[in-house]
mmCIF file of C-alpha atoms in Angstrom:
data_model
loop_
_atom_site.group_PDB
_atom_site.id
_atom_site.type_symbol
_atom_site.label_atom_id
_atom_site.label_comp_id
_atom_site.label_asym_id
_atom_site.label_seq_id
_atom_site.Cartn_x
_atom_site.Cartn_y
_atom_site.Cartn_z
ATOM 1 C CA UNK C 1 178.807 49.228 -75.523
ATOM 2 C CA UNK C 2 181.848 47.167 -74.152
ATOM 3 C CA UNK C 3 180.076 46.234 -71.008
ATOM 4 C CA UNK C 4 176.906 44.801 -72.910
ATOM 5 C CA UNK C 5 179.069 42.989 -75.031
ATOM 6 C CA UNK C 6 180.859 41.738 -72.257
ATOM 7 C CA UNK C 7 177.195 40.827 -70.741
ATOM 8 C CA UNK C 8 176.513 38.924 -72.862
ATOM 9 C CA UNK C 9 179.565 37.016 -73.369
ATOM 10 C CA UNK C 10 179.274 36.376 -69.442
ATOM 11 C CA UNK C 11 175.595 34.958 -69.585
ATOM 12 C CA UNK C 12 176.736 32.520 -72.889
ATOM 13 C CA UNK C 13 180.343 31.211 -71.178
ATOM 14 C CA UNK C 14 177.878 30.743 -67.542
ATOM 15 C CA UNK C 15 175.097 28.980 -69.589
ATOM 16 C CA UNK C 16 177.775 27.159 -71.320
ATOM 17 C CA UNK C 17 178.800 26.128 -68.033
ATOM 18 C CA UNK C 18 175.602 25.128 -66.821
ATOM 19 C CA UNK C 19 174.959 22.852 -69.825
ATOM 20 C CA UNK C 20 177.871 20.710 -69.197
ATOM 21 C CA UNK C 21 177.354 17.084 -66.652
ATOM 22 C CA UNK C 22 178.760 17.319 -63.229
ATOM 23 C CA UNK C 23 178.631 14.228 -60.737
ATOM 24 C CA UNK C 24 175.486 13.286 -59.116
ATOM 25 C CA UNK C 25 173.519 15.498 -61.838
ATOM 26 C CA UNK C 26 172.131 14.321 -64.558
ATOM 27 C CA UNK C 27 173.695 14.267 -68.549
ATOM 28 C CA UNK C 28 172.570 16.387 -70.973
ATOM 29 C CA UNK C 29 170.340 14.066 -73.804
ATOM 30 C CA UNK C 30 173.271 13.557 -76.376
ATOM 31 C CA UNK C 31 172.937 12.112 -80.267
ATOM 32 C CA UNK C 32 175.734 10.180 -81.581
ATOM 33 C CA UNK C 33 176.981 9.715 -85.180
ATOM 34 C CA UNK C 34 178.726 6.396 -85.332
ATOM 35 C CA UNK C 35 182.358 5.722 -87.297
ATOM 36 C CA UNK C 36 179.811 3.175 -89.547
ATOM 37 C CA UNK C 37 177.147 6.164 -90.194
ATOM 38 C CA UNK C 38 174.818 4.412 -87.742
ATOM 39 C CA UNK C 39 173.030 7.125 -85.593
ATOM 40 C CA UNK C 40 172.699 6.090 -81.943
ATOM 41 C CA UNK C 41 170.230 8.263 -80.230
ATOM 42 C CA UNK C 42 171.016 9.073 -76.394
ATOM 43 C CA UNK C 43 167.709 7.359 -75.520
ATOM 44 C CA UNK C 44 169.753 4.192 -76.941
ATOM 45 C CA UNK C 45 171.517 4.369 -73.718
ATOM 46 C CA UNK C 46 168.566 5.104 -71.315
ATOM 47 C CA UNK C 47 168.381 2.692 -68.870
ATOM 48 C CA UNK C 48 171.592 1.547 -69.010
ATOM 49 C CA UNK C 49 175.130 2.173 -67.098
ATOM 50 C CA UNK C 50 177.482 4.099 -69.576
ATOM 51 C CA UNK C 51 181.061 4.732 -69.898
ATOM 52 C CA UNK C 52 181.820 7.504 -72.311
ATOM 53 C CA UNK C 53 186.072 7.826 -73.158
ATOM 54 C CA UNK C 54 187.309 10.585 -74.930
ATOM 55 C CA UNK C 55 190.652 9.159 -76.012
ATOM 56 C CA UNK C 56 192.925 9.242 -79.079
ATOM 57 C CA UNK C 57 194.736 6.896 -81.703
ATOM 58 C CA UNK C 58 198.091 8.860 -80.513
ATOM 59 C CA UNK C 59 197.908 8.612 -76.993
ATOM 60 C CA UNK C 60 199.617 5.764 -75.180
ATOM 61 C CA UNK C 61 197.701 5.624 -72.203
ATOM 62 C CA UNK C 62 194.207 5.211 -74.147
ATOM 63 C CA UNK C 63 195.977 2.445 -76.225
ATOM 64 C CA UNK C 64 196.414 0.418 -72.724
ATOM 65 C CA UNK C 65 193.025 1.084 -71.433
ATOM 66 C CA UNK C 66 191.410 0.574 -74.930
ATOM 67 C CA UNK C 67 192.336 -3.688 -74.254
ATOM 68 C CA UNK C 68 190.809 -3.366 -70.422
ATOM 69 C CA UNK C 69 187.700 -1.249 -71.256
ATOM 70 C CA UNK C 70 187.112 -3.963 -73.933
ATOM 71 C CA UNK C 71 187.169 -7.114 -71.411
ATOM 72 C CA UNK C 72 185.000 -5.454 -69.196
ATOM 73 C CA UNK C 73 182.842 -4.679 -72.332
ATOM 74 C CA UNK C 74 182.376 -8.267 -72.990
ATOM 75 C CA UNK C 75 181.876 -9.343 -69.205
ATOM 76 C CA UNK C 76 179.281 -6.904 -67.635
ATOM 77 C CA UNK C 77 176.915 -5.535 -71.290
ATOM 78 C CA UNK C 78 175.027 -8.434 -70.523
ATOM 79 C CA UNK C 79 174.449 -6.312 -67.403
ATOM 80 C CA UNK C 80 173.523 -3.304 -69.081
ATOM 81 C CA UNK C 81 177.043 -1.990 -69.674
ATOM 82 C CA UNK C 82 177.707 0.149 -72.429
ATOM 83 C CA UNK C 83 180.244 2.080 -73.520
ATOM 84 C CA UNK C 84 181.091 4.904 -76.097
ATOM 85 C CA UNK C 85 184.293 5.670 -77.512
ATOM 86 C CA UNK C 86 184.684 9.389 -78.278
ATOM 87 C CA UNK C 87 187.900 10.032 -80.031
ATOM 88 C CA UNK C 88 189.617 13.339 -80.433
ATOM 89 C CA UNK C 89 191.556 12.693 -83.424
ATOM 90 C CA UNK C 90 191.315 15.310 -86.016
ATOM 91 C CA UNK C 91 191.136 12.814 -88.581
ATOM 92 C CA UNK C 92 187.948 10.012 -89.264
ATOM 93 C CA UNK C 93 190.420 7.278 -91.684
ATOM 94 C CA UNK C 94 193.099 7.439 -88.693
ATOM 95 C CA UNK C 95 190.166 6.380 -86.292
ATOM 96 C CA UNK C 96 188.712 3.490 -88.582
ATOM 97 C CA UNK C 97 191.709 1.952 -89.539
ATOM 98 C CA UNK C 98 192.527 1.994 -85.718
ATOM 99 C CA UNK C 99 189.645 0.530 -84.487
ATOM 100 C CA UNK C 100 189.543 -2.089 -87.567
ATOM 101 C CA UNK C 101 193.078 -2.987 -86.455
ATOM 102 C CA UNK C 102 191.932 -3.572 -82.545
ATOM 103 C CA UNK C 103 188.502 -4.835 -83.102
ATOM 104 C CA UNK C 104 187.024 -3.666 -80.470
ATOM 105 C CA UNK C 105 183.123 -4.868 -79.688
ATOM 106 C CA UNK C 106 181.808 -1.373 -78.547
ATOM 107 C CA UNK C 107 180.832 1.405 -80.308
ATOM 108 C CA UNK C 108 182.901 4.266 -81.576
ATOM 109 C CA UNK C 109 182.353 8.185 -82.787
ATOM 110 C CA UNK C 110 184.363 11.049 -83.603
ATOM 111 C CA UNK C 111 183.654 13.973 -80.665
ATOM 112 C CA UNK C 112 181.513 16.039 -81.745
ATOM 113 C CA UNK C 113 179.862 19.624 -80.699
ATOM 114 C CA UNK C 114 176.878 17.880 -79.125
ATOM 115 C CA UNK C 115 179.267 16.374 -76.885
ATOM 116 C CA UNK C 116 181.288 19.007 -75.902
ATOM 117 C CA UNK C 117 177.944 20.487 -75.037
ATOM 118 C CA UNK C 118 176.976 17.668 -72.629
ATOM 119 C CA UNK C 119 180.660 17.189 -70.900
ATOM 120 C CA UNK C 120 182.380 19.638 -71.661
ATOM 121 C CA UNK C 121 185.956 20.500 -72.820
ATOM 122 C CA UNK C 122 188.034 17.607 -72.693
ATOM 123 C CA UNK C 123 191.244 18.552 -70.735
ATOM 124 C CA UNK C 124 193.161 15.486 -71.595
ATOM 125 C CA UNK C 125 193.314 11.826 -72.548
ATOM 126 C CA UNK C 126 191.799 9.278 -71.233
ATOM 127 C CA UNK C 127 189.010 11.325 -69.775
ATOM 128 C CA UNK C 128 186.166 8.756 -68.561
ATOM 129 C CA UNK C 129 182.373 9.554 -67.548
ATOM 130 C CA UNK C 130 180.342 7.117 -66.071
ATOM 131 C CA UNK C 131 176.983 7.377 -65.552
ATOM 132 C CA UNK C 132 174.240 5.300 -64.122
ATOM 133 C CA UNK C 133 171.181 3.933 -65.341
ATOM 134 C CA UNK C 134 169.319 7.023 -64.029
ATOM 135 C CA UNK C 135 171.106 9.197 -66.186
ATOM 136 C CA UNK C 136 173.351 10.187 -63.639
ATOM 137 C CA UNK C 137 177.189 11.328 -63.700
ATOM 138 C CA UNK C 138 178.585 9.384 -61.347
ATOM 139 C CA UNK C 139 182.448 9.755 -61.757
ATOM 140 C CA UNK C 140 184.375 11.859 -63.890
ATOM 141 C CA UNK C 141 188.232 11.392 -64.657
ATOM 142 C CA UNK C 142 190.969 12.389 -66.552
ATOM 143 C CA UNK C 143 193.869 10.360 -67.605
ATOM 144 C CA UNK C 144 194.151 6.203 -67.011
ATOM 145 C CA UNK C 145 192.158 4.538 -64.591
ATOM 146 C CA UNK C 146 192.774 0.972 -64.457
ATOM 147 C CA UNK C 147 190.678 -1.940 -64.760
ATOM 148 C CA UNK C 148 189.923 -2.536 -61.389
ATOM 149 C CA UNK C 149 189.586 0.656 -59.882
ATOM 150 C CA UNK C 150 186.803 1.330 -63.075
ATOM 151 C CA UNK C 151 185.207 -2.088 -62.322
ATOM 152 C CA UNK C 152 184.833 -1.123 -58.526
ATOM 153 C CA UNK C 153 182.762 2.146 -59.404
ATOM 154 C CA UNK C 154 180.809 0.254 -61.957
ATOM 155 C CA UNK C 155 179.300 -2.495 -60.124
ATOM 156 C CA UNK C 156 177.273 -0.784 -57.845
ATOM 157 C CA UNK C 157 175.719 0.703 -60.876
ATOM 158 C CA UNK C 158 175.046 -2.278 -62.762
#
């Protein structure tokens, strides 16, 4: 009985696995709820080159980026840049009022199971995906990145 159960526990944690983006494969198709109640459906983003941040109203690094991530925002979506803000916090009115305060142009969501689905865990914060407009993962990284050094990997994309 133990080793079925542990079977099967096996087979869900490796399908798990398998579910979750790794670079130069393709995303998992991902809904999004939006902080306004606006759905964005992942075929929204199809076509396009995407940054999705997991980040957090309490972490310091993800406050600094927040500003950069913004200017590129407004100088390459023109392009076909998009981003989407995924934030961790365990509490929606935190988020709002954050993100009221900043007023930042792109859009914004609470994490949610669907996207722990596509990604994964996230380890830590800032974690950044970027994908191209193929649907492909083409960096993953945890913790700050810096304008430039994101702006260099997105270009070719764009």
């Amino acid at each position: 009985m133990l080793r079925i159960l542990l079977l099967i526990v096996s087979l869900a944690v490796s399908g798990a696995a398998q579910a979750q983006a790794r670079v130069g494969e393709p995303v998992p198709a991902f809904d999004t709820r939006l902080l306004e109640g606006k759905a964005l459906p992942g075929a929204a983003l199809k076509g396009k080159a995407v940054l999705v941040v997991f980040w957090a109203t309490w972490c310091p690094p993800c406050q600094k980026e927040l500003p950069e991530l913004q200017a590129l925002y407004e100088q390459y979506r023109s392009r076909g840049f998009e981003i989407l803000a995924l934030s961790i916090d365990a509490d929606q009115f935190v988020v709002e009022e954050f993100w009221k305060d900043h007023e930042y142009a792109f859009p914004v969501a609470m994490k949610a199971p669907a996207h722990t689905q596509a990604f994964g865990p996230v380890r830590g914060t800032p974690t950044l995906y970027l994908i191209d407009r193929k649907g492909v993962l083409r960096m993953a990284h945890t913790g700050p990145l810096g304008r430039d050094a994101l702006e260099a990997r997105l270009k070719p994309l764009l």
